[in-house]
Coordinates of C-alpha atoms and ligand atoms in Angstrom, one line a residue:
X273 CA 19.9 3.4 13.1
X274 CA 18.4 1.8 16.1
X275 CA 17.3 -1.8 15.4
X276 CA 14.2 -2.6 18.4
X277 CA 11.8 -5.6 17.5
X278 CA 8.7 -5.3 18.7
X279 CA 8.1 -9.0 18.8
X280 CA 11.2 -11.3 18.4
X281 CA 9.8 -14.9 19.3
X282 CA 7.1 -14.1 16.1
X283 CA 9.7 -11.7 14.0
X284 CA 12.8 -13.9 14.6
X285 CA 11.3 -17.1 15.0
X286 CA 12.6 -20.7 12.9
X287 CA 11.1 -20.6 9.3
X288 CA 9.9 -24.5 10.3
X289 CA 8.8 -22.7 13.5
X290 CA 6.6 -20.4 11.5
X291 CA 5.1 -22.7 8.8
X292 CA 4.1 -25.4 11.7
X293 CA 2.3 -22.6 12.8
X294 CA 0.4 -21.6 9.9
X295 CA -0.2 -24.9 9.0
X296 CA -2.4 -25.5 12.6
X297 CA -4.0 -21.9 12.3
X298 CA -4.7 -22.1 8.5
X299 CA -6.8 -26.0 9.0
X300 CA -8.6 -24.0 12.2
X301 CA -9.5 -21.6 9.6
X302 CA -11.0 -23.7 6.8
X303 CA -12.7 -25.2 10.0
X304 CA -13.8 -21.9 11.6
X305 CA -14.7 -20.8 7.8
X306 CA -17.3 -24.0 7.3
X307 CA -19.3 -23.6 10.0
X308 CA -19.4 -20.0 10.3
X309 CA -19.8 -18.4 6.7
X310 CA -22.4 -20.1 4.6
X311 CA -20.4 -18.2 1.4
X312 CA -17.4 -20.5 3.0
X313 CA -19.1 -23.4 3.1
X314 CA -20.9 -23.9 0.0
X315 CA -17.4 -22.9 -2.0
X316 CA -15.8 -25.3 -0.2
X317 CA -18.0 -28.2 -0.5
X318 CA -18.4 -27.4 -4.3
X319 CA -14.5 -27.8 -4.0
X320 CA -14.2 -31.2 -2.0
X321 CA -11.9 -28.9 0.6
X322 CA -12.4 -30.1 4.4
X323 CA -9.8 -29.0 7.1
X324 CA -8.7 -32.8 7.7
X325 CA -8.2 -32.6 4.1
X326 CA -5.4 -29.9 4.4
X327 CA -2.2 -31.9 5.7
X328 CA 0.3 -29.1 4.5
X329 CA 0.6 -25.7 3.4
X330 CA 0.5 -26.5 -0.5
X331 CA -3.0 -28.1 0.1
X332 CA -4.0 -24.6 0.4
X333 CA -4.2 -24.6 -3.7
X334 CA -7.6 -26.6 -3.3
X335 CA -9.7 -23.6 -1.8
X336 CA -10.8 -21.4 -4.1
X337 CA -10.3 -17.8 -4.3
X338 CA -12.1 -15.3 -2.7
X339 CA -12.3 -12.1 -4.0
X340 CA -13.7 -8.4 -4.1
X341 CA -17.2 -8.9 -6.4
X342 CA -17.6 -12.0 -3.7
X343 CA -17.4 -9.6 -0.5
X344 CA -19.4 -6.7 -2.9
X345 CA -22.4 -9.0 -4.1
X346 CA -22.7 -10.2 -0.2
X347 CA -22.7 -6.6 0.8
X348 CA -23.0 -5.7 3.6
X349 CA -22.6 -8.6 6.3
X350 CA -22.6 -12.0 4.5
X351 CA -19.0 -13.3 4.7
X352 CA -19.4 -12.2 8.6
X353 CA -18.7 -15.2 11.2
X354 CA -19.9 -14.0 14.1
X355 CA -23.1 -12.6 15.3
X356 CA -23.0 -8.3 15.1
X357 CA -23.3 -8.2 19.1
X358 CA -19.5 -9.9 18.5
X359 CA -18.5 -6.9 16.1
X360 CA -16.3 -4.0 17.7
X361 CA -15.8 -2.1 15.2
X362 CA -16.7 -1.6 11.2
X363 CA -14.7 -0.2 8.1
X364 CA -15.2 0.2 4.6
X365 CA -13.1 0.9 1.8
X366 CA -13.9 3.4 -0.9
X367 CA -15.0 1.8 -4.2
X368 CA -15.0 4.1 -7.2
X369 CA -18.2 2.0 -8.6
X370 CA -20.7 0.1 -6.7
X371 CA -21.2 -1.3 -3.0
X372 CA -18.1 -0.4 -1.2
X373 CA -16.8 -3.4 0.4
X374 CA -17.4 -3.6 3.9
X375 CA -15.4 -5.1 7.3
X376 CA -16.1 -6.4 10.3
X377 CA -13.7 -6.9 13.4
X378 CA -13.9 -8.5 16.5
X379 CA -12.5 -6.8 19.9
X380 CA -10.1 -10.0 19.4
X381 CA -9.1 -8.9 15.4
X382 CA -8.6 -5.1 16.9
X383 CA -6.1 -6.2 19.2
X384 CA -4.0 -8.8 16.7
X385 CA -4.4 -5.6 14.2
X386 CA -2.8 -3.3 17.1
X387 CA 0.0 -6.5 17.5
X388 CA 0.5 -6.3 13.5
X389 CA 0.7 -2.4 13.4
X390 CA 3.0 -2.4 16.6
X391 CA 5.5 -4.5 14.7
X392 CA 5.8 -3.0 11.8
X393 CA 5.8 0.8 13.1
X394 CA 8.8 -0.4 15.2
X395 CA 10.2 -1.8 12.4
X396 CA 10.1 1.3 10.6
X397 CA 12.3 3.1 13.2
X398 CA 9.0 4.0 15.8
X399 CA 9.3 3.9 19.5
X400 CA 7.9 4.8 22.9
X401 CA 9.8 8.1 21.9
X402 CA 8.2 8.9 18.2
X403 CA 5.7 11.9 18.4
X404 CA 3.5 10.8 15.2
X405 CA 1.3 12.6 13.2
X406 CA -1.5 10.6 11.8
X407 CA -2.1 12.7 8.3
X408 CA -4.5 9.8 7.0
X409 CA -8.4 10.5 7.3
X410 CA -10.1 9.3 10.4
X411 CA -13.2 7.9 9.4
X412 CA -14.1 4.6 7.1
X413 CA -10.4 4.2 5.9
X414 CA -8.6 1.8 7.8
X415 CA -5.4 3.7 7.7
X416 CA -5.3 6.3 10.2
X417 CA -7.5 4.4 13.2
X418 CA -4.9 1.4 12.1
X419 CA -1.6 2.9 12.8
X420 CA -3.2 5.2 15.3
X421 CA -4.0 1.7 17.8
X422 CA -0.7 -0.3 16.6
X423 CA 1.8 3.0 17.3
X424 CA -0.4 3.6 20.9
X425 CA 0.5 0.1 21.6
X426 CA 4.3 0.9 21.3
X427 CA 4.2 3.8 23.5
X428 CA 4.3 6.5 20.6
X429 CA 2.5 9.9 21.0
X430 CA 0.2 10.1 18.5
X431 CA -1.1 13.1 16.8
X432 CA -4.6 12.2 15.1
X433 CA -4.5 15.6 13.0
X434 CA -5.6 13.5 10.1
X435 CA -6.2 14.6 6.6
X436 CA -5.5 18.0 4.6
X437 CA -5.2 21.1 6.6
X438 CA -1.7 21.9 5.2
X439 CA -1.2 25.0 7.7
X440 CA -2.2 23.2 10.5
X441 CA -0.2 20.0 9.8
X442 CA 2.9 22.3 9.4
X443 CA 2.3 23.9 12.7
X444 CA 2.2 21.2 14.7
X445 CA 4.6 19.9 13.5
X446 CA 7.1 23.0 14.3
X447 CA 5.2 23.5 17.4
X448 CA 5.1 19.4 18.8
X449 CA 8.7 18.5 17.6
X450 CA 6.5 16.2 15.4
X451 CA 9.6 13.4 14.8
X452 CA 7.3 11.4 12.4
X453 CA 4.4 11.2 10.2
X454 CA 2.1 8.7 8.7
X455 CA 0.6 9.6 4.8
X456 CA 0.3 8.4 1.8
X457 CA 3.4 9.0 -0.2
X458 CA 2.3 12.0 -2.3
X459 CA 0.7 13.8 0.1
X460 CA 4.0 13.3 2.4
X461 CA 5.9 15.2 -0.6
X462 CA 2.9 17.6 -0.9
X463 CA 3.3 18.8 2.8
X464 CA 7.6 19.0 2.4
X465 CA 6.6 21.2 -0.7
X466 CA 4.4 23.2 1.6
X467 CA 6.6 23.3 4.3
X468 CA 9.7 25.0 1.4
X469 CA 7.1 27.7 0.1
X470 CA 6.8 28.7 3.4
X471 CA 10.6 28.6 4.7
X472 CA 11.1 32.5 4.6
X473 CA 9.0 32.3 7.7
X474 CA 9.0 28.6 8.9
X475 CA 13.1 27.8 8.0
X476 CA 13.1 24.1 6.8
X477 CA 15.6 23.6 9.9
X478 CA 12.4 24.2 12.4
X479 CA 11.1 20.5 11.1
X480 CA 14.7 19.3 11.9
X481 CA 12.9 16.9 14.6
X482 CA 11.0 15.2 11.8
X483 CA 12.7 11.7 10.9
X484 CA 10.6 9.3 9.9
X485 CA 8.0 8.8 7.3
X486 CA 5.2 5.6 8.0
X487 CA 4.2 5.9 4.7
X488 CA 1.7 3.7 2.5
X489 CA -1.5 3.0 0.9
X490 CA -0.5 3.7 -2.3
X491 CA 2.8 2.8 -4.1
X492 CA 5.9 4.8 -4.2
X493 CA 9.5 4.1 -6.4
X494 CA 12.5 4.5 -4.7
X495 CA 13.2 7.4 -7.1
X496 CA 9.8 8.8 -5.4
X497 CA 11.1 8.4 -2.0
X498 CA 14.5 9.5 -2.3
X499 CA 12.6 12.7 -3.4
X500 CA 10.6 12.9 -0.2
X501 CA 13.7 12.7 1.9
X502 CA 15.2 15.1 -0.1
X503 CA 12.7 17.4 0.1
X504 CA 12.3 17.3 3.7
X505 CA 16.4 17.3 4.6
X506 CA 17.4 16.5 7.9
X507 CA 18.0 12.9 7.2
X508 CA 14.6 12.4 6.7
X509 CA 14.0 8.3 5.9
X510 CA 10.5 7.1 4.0
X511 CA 9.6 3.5 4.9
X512 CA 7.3 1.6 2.8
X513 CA 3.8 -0.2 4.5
X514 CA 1.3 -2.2 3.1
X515 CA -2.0 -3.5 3.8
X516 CA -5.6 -3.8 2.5
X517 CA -8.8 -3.0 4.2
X518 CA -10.2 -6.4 3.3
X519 CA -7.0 -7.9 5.5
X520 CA -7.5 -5.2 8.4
X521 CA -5.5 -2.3 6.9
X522 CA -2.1 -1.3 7.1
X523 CA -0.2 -4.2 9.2
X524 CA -0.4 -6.3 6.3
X525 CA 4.0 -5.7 6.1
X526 CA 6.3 -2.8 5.8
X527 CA 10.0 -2.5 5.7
X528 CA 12.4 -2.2 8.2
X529 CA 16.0 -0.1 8.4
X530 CA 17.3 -1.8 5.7
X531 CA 14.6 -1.3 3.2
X532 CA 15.4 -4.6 1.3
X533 CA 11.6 -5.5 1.0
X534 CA 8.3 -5.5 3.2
X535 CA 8.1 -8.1 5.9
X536 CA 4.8 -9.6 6.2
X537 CA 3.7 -10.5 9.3
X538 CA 3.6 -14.2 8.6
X539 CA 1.9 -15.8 11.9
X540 CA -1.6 -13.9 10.8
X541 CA -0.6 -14.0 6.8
X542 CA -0.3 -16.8 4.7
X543 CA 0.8 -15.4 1.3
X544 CA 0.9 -17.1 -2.4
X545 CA 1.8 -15.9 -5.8
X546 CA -0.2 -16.5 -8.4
X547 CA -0.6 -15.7 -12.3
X548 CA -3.3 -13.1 -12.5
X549 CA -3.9 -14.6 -16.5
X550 CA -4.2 -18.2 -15.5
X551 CA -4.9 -18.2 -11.7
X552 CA -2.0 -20.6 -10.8
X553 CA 0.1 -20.8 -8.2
X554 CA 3.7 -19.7 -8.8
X555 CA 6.8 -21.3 -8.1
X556 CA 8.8 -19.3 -5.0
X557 CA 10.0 -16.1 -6.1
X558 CA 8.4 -15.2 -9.0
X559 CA 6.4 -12.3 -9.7
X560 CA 2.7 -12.4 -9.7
X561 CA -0.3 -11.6 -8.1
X562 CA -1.0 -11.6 -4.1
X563 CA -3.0 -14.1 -2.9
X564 CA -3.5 -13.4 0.8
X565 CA -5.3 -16.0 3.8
X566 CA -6.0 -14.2 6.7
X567 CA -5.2 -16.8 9.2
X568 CA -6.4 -15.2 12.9
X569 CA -9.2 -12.8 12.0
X570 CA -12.4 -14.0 13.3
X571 CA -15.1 -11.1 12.3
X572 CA -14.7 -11.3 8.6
X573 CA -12.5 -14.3 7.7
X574 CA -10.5 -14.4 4.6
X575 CA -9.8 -17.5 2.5
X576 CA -7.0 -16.8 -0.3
X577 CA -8.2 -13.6 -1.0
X578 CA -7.1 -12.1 -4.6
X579 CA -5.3 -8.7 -4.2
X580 CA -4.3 -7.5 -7.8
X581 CA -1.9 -6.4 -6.9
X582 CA 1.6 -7.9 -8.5
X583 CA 5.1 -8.4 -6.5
X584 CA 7.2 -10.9 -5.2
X585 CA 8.4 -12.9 -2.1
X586 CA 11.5 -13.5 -0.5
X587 CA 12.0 -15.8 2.0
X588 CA 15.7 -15.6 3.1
X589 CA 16.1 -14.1 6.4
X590 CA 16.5 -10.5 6.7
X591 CA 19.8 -8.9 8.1
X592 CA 17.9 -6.5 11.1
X593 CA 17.1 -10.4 12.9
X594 CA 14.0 -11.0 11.5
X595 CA 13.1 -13.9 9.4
X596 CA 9.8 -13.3 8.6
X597 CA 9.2 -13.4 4.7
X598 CA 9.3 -9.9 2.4
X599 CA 7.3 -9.0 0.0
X600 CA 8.8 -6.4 -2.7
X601 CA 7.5 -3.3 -2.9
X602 CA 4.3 -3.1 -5.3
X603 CA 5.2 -3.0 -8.8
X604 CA 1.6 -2.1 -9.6
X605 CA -1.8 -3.6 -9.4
X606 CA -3.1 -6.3 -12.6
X607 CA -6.1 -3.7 -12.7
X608 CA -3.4 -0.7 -13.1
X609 CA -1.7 -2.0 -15.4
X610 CA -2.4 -0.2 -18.8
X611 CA -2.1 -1.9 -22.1
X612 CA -0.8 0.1 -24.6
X613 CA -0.5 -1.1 -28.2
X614 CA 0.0 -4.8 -27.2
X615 CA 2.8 -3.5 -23.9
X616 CA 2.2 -3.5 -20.2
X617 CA 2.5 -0.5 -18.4
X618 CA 2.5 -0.1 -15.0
X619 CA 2.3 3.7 -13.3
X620 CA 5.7 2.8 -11.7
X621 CA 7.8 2.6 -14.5
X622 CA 6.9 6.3 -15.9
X623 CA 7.4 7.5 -12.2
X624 CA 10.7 6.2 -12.2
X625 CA 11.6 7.9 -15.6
X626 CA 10.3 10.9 -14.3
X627 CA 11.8 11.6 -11.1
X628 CA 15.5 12.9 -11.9
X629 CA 14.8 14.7 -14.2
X630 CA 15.2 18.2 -12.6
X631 CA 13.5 20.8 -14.8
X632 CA 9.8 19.1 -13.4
X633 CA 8.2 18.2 -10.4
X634 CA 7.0 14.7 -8.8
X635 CA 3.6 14.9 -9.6
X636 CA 2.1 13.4 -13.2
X637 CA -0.8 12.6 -14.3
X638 CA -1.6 9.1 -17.3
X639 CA -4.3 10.2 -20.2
X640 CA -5.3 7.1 -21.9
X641 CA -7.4 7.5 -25.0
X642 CA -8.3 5.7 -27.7
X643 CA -7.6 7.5 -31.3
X644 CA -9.0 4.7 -34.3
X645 CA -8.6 1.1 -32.5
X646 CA -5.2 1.9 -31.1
X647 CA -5.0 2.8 -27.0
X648 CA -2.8 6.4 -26.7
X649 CA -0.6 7.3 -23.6
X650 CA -0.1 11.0 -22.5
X651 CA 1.5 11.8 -19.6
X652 CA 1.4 14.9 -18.1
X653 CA 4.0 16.1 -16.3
X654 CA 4.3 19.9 -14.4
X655 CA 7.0 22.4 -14.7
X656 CA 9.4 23.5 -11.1
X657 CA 9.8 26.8 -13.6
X658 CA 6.6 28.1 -15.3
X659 CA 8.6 30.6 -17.6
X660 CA 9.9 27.5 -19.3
X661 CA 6.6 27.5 -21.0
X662 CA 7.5 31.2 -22.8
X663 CA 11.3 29.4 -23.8
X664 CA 9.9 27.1 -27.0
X665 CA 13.8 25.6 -27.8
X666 CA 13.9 24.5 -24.0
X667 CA 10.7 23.6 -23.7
X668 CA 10.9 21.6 -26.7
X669 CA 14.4 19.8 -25.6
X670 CA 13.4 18.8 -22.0
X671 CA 9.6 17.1 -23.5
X672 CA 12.3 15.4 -25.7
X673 CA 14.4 14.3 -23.0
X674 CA 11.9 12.6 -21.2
X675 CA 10.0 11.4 -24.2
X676 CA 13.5 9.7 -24.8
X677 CA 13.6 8.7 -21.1
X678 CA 9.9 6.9 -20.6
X679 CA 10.5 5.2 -24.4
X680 CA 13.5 3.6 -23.4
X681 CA 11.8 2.0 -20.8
X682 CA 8.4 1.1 -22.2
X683 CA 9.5 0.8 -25.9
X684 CA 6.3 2.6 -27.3
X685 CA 5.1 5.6 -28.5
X686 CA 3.8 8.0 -25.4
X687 CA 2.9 11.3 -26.1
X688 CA 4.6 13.7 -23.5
X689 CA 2.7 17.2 -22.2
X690 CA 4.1 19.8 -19.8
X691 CA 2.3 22.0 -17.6
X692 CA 1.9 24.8 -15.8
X693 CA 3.2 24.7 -11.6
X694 CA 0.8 23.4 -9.8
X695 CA -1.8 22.5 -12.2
X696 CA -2.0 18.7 -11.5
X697 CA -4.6 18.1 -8.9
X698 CA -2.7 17.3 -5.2
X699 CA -5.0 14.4 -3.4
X700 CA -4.9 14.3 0.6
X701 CA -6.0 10.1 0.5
X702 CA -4.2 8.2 -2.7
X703 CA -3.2 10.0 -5.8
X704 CA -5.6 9.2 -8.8
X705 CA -2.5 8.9 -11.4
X706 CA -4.8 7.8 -14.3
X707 CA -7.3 9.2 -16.0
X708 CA -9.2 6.8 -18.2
X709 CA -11.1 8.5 -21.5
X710 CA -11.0 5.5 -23.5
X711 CA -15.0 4.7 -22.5
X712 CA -15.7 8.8 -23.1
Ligands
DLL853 O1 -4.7 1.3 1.9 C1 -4.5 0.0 3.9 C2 -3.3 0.8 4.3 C3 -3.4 2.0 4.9 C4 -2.0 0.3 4.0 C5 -2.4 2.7 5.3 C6 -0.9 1.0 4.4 C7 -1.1 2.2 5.1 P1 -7.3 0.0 1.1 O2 -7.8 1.3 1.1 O3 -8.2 -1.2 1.1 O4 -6.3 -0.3 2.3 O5 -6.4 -0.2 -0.2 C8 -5.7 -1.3 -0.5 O6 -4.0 -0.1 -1.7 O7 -4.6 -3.4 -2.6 C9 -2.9 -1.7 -2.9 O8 -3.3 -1.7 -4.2 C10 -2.8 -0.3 -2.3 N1 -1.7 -0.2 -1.4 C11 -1.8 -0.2 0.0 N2 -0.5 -0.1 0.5 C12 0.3 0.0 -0.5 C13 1.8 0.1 -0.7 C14 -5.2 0.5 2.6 N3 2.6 0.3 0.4 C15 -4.9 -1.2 -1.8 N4 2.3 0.2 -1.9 C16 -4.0 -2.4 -2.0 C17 1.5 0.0 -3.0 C18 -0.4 -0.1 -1.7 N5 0.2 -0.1 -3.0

């Protein structure tokens, strides 16, 4: 596998190198923060926190956190720094409940988001050669008009066919030589499914150009992934990229060839683990929540902003070249995370329990309810074979099987359902895995 770097005085640059250089950009931003963003300034003169107070990178523990009710209750503009004839563009990312949150770039944050994109899309295994299918929805989302600027930047063709249309993804794809797509995980599988029911007309052999899956927005296991490039043949490889609207989008970090964890674009993130229970900042390497400081972006500037969700970082240089730190993949967000009779359970760990087994399909759906003053777990999972369903003595040993499967793993009581083909709903964006009857 070819190994290009996009950018190797950031990518492969001194880890001393790179803190120096967070260090000046992060006291610019506590400075840029204070006189721009009255939200910024009144948190940190509450906190004592001036730039000249900041004399290294651990001082960063004395701002507080900013996160997602902050940005909703000052909806729509108020942690903006710059007037709105200074604004290029805006996003928004959908909430489920309330104001969605909104952001605003400047024509300087468009192009560091392109430089961020860029980086990581090469990184992935993107050139000036990819032909790249944006399957992400053009519109509010960040993701599509992300990756669409950042892989233009590199020299890709891009392909802006963006969400659901399954016949017409499939086409151009056979018809463009398509070599790689961007999608969300699931609906990556979702098309290769597509693309098999179809392969008495369209032979899988006619996508044999297609390499290379930018995927991201949602979590996937490596079970999940190995799945998707199994589904698709042809040496088809899944990479892993992450991001948040509130931090630009996607650019955030994504893996490279080797897949050993996410590097983070370090010179425009500043990245802390923290214990979503106490708020504290974790020693190196442990696992916690993200805490992410946006340290370039001038429209809306971040200041430690609280993601939810929970991995890990690693700071030893990677073997591609670069040295920039990785962040493991998502384990699952602290708002995710289900508690079931006193345990933890993250969506992850049933996917991984799941995938292998071969009698059912990739897609699952999580029913919590609560039954008395106990929480109950079902998880719905769908049949490859829906004349299984007639066979009650098979039926009955594969739910056992992977009853046995997901309790060794979580250690609790789960109730396991299996359903007809195609019955669990297919989402073009991120798949909704839980459904939530507790409050019904
Ligand atoms: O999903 C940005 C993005 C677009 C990233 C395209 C990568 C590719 P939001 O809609 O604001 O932004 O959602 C952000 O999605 O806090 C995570 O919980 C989840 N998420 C994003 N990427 C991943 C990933 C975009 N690779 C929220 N793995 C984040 C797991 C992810 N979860």
């Amino acid at each position: 596998m070819d190994n290009k770097i996009w950018n190797k005085e950031m990518e492969c640059a001194k880890r001393s190198d790179i803190e120096a250089l967070q260090l000046e950009r992060l006291k610019a931003l506590v400075d840029y923060c204070d006189k721009n963003v009255e939200f910024y300034h009144k948190r940190l003169e509450k906190a004592g926190v001036t730039a000249d107070k900041i004399k290294s990178l651990s001082d960063i523990q004395y701002i507080p956190y900013t996160t997602k009710d902050d940005l909703r209750d000052n909806y729509p503009f108020g942690l903006f720094a710059v007037p709105k004839k200074d604004l290029v563009r805006l996003h928004a990312s959908s909430g489920t409940t309330g104001n969605p949150t909104v952001v605003g770039y400047t024509r300087e944050d468009l192009d560091n988001w392109s430089e961020q994109v860029a980086r990581l899309a090469m990184a992935a295994g993107a050139d000036d050669e990819t032909i790249v299918q944006i399957c992400f929805g053009y519109g509010m989302f960040t993701g599509a008009l992300g990756l669409h600027y950042g892989l233009e930047k590199i020299g890709a063709t891009v392909v802006p066919t963006s969400a659901g249309n399954t016949e017409k993804q499939l086409k151009f794809m056979r018809d463009f030589g398509t070599t790689a797509i961007v999608a969300t995980p699931s609906y990556c599988l979702y098309l290769a499914e597509a693309a098999r029911e179809r392969a008495d007309e369209f032979p899988m052999t006619m996508y044999s150009a297609l390499k290379l899956g930018i995927l991201g927005s949602e979590g996937s296991t490596p079970e999940m992934r190995e799945q998707i490039s199994q589904s698709w043949g042809n040496g088809f490889f899944p990479t892993d990229n992450y991001g948040l609207s509130e931090l630009n989008g996607p650019g955030m970090s994504g893996e490279c060839y080797l897949r050993d964890g996410l590097h983070i674009n370090e010179d425009h993130f500043l990245c802390e683990i923290i214990s979503s229970e106490t708020g504290e900042v974790l020693p190196k390497g442990e696992t916690g929540e993200l805490v992410i400081t946006n340290l370039t972006k001038r429209g809306m500037p971040m200041l430690r902003y609280r993601t939810k969700d929970i991995t890990n970082i690693n700071y030893e240089p990677c073997e591609c070249g670069r040295t920039t730190a990785r962040m493991h993949k998502i384990i699952g967000r602290s708002d995710d995370m289900l508690k079931i009779r006193g345990v933890n359970v993250f969506p992850t760990q049933i996917e991984s329990a799941l995938i292998g087994v071969s009698e059912i399909g990739p897609h699952y759906q999580l029913v919590v309810r609560r039954e008395g003053f106990a929480d109950t777990l079902e998880v719905r999972v769908e049949l490859i074979d829906g004349s299984l369903l007639e066979k009650f003595g098979e039926l009955e040993a594969l739910q056992k099987r992977i009853h046995y499967r997901i309790k060794s793993i979580l250690g609790i009581e789960i109730k396991v359902t299996l359903v007809e083909p195609k019955t669990i709903e297919r989402f073009t964006g991120k798949a909704q895995r839980i459904v939530d009857l507790r409050n019904k």
